[in-house]
Short mmCIF file of C-alpha atoms in Angstrom, two decimals:
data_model
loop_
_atom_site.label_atom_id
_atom_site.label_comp_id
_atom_site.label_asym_id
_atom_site.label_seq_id
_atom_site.Cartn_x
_atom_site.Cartn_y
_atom_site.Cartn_z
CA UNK A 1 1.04 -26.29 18.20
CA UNK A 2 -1.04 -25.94 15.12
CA UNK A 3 -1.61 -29.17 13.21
CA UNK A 4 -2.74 -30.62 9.82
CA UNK A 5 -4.06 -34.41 10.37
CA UNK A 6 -4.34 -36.73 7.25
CA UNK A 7 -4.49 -40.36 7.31
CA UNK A 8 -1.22 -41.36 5.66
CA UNK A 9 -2.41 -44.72 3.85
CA UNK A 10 -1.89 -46.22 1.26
CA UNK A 11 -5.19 -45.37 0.30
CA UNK A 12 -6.31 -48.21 -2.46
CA UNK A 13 -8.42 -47.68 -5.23
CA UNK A 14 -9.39 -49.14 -8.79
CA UNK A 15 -9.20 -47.10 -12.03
CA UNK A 16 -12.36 -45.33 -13.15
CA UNK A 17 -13.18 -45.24 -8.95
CA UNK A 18 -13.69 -41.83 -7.10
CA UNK A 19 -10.79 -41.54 -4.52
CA UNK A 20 -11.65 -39.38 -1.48
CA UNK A 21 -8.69 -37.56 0.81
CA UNK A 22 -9.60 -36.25 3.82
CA UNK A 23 -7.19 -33.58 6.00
CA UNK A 24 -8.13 -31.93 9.24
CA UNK A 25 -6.82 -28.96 11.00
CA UNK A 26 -7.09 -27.19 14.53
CA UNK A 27 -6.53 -23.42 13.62
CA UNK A 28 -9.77 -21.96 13.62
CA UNK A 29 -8.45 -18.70 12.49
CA UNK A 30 -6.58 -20.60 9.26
CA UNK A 31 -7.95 -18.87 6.12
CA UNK A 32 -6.62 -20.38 3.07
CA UNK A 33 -6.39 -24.01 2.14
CA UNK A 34 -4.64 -25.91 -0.61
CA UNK A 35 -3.95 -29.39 -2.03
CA UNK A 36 -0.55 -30.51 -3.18
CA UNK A 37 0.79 -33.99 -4.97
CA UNK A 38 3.51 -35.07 -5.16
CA UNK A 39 5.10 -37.78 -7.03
CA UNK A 40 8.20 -39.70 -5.27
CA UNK A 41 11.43 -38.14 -5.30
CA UNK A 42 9.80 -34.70 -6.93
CA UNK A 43 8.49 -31.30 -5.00
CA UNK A 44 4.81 -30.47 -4.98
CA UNK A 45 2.84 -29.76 -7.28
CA UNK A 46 -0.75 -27.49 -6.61
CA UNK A 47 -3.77 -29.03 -7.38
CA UNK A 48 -6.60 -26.85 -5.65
CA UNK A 49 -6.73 -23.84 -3.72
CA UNK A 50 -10.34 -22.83 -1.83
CA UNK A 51 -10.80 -19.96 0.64
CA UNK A 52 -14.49 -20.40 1.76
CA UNK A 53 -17.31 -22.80 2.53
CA UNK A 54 -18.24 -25.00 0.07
CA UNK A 55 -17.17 -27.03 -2.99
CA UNK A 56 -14.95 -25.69 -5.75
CA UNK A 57 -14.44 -28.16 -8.91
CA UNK A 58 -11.92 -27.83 -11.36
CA UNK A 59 -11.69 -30.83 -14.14
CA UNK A 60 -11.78 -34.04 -11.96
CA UNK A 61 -11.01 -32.53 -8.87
CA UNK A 62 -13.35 -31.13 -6.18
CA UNK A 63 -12.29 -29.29 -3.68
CA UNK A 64 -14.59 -29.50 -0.14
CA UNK A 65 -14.24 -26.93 2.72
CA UNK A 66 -16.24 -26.96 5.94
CA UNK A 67 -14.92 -24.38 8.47
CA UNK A 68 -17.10 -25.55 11.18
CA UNK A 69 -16.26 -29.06 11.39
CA UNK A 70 -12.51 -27.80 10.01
CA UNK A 71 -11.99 -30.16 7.72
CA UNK A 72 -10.92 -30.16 3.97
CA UNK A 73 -11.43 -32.58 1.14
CA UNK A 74 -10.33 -33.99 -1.95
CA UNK A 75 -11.99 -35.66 -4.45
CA UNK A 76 -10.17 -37.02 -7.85
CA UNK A 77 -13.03 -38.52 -9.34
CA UNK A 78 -12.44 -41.08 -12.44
CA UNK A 79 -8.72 -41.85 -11.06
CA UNK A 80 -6.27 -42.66 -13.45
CA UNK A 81 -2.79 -44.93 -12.57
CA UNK A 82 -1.27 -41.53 -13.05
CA UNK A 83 -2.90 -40.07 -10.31
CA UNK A 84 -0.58 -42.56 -7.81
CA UNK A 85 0.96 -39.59 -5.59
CA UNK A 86 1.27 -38.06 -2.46
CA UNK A 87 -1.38 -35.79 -1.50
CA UNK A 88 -0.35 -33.24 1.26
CA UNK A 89 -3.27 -30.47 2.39
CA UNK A 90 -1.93 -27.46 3.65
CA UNK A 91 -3.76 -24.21 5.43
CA UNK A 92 -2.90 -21.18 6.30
CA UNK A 93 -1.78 -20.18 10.17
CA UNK A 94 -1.68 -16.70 10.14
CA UNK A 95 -0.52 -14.13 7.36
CA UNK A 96 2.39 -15.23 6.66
CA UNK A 97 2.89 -19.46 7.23
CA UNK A 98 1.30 -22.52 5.98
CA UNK A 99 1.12 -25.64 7.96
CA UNK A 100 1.25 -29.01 6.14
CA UNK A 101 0.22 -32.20 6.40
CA UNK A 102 2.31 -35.15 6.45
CA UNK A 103 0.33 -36.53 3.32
CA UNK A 104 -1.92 -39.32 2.08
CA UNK A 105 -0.63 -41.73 -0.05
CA UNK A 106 -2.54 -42.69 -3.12
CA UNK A 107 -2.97 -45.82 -5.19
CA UNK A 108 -4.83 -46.18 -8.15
CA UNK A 109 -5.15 -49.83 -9.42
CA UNK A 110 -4.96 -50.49 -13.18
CA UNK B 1 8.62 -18.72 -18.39
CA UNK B 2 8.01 -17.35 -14.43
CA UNK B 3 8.96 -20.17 -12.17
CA UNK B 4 11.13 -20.89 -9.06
CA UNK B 5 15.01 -22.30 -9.66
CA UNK B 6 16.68 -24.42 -7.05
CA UNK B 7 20.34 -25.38 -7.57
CA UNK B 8 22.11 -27.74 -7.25
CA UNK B 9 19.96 -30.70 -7.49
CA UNK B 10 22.08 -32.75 -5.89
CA UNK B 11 24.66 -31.57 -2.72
CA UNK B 12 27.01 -33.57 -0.99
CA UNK B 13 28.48 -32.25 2.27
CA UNK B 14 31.44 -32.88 4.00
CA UNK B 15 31.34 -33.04 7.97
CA UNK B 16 32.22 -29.56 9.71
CA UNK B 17 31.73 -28.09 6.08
CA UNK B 18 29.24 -25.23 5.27
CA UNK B 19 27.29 -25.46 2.03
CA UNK B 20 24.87 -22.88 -0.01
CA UNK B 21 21.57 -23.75 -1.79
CA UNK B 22 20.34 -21.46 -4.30
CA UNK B 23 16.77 -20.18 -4.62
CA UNK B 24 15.46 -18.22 -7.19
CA UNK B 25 12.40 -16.83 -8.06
CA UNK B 26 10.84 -14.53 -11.33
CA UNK B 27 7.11 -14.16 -9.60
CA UNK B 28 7.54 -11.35 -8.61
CA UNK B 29 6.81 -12.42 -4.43
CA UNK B 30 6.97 -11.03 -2.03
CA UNK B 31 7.54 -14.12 0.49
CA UNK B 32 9.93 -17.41 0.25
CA UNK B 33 10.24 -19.91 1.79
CA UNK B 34 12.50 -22.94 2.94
CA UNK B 35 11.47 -26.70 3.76
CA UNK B 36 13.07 -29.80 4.50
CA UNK B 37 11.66 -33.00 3.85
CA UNK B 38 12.78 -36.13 5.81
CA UNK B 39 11.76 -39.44 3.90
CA UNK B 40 8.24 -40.04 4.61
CA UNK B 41 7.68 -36.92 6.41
CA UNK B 42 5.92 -33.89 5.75
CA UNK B 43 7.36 -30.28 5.42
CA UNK B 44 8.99 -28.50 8.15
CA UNK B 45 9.83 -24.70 7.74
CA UNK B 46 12.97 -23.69 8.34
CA UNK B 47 13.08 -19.78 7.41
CA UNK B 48 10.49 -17.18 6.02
CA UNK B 49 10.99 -13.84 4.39
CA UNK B 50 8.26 -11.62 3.92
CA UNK B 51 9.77 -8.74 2.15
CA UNK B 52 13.82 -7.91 0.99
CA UNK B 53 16.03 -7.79 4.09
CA UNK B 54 14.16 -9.42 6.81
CA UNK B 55 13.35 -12.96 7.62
CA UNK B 56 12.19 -14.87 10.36
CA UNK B 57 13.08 -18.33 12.04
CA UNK B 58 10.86 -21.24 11.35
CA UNK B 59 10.36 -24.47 13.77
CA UNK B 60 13.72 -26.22 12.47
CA UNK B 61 16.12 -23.03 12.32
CA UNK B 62 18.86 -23.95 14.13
CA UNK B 63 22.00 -25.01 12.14
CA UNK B 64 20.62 -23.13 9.27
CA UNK B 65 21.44 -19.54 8.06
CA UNK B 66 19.47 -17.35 5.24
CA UNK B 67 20.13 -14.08 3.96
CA UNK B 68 17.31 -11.90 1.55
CA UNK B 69 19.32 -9.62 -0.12
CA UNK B 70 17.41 -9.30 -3.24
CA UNK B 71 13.44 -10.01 -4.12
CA UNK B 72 14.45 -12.59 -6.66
CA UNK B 73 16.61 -14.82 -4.25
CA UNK B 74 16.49 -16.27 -0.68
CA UNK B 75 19.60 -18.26 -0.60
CA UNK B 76 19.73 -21.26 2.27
CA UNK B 77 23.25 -22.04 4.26
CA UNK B 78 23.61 -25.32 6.11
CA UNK B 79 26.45 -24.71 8.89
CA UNK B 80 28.75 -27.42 10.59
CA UNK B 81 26.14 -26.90 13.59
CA UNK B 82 23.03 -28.70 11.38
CA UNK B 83 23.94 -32.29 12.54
CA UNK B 84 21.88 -34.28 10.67
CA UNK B 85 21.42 -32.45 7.70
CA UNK B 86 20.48 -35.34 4.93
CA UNK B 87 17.33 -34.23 3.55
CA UNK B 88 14.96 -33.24 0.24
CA UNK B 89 15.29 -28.99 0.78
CA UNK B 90 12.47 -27.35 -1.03
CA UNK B 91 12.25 -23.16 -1.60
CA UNK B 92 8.94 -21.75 -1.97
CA UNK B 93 7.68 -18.59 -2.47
CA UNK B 94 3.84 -16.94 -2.74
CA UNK B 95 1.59 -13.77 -2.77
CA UNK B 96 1.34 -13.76 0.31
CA UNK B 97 -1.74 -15.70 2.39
CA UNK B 98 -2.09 -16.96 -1.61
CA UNK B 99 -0.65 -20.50 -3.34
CA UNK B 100 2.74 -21.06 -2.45
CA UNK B 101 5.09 -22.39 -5.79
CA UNK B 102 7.49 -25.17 -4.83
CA UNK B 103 11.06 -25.47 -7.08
CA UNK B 104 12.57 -28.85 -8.25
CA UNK B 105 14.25 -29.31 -4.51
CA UNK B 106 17.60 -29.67 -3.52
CA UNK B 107 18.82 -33.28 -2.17
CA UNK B 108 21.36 -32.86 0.26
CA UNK B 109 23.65 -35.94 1.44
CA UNK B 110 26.59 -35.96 4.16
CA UNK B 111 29.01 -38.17 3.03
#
């Protein structure tokens, strides 16, 4: 059975902070790999997608990839109250399906 | 405005009665999706389509029926035979091996 591991949480942290989310998987063929959030009661929303090794920004988010170690992060640096979400990581298992994470809940403190 | 389109937001079953959800999609994908989400859960796949007029079962299929008929729409049937069908039901479709797009979800209650 192909799995997604992320520590559910809450994870905690104050406004202004860097919050780091961490997902691992145990495909070693898995390809593609993508961060959702979700906000309670509404479907997810993509944040980042990265296909290779290495660290792919986009506004306050940085994407992390190490195939090796398979493991993906996420961080959201100068976290905002509004950033309080779900954050499920999802990869790729094969062509055609995507295997998600149960998600890590986020806090931000104002 | 391309998107996905779920209806209805809200469902509310009957026991031993069958309902539709509606998925829609102007993407232009080739592959949808279906998910349900149980309250502090993650996503479990239900049914796949790749291309118009095949599909395949996900890890939850049973007590659930699809039929892709059109590009545009991948339309979800809960039977009688789902028996604990409460759940968040989310359509999804992608290029595939690319992003997938979620819609707004369909919340499904058996009264």
């Amino acid at each position: 059975q192909k799995e997604v591991e992320q520590n559910s949480g809450p994870l905690s942290v104050p406004e202004g902070a860097i919050a780091s989310l961490n997902c691992t998987y145990s495909d070693r063929v898995s390809q593609s790999f993508f961060w959702y959030r979700q906000y309670s009661g509404k479907s997810p929303e993509l944040i980042m997608s990265i296909y290779s090794n290495g660290d792919k920004e986009d506004g306050r988010f940085t994407a992390q990839l190490n195939k090796a170690s398979q493991y993906v992060s996420l961080l959201i640096r100068d976290s905002q109250p509004s950033d309080s979400a779900t954050y499920l990581c999802a990869v790729t298992s094969g062509t055609y399906k995507y295997i998600f994470g149960t998600g890590t809940r986020l806090k931000v403190l104002a | 405005d391309g998107g996905i389109t779920q209806s209805p937001k809200y469902l509310f079953r009957k026991e031993g009665q069958n309902v539709t959800l509606s998925c829609e999609q102007n993407l232009n994908h080739d592959a949808m999706y279906w998910y349900r989400q149980d309250p502090g859960q993650g996503l479990r796949l239900i049914y796949y389509s790749q291309i118009v007029n095949d599909f395949q079962k996900g890890d939850i299929a049973e007590g659930y029926s699809v039929s892709r008929e059109k590009k545009e729409s991948f339309p979800l049937t809960v039977t009688s035979a789902q028996k604990n069908p409460t759940a968040f039901y989310l359509c999804a479709s992608s290029i595939i091996g690319n992003e997938q797009f979620f819609g707004p979800g369909t919340r499904l209650t058996v009264l």
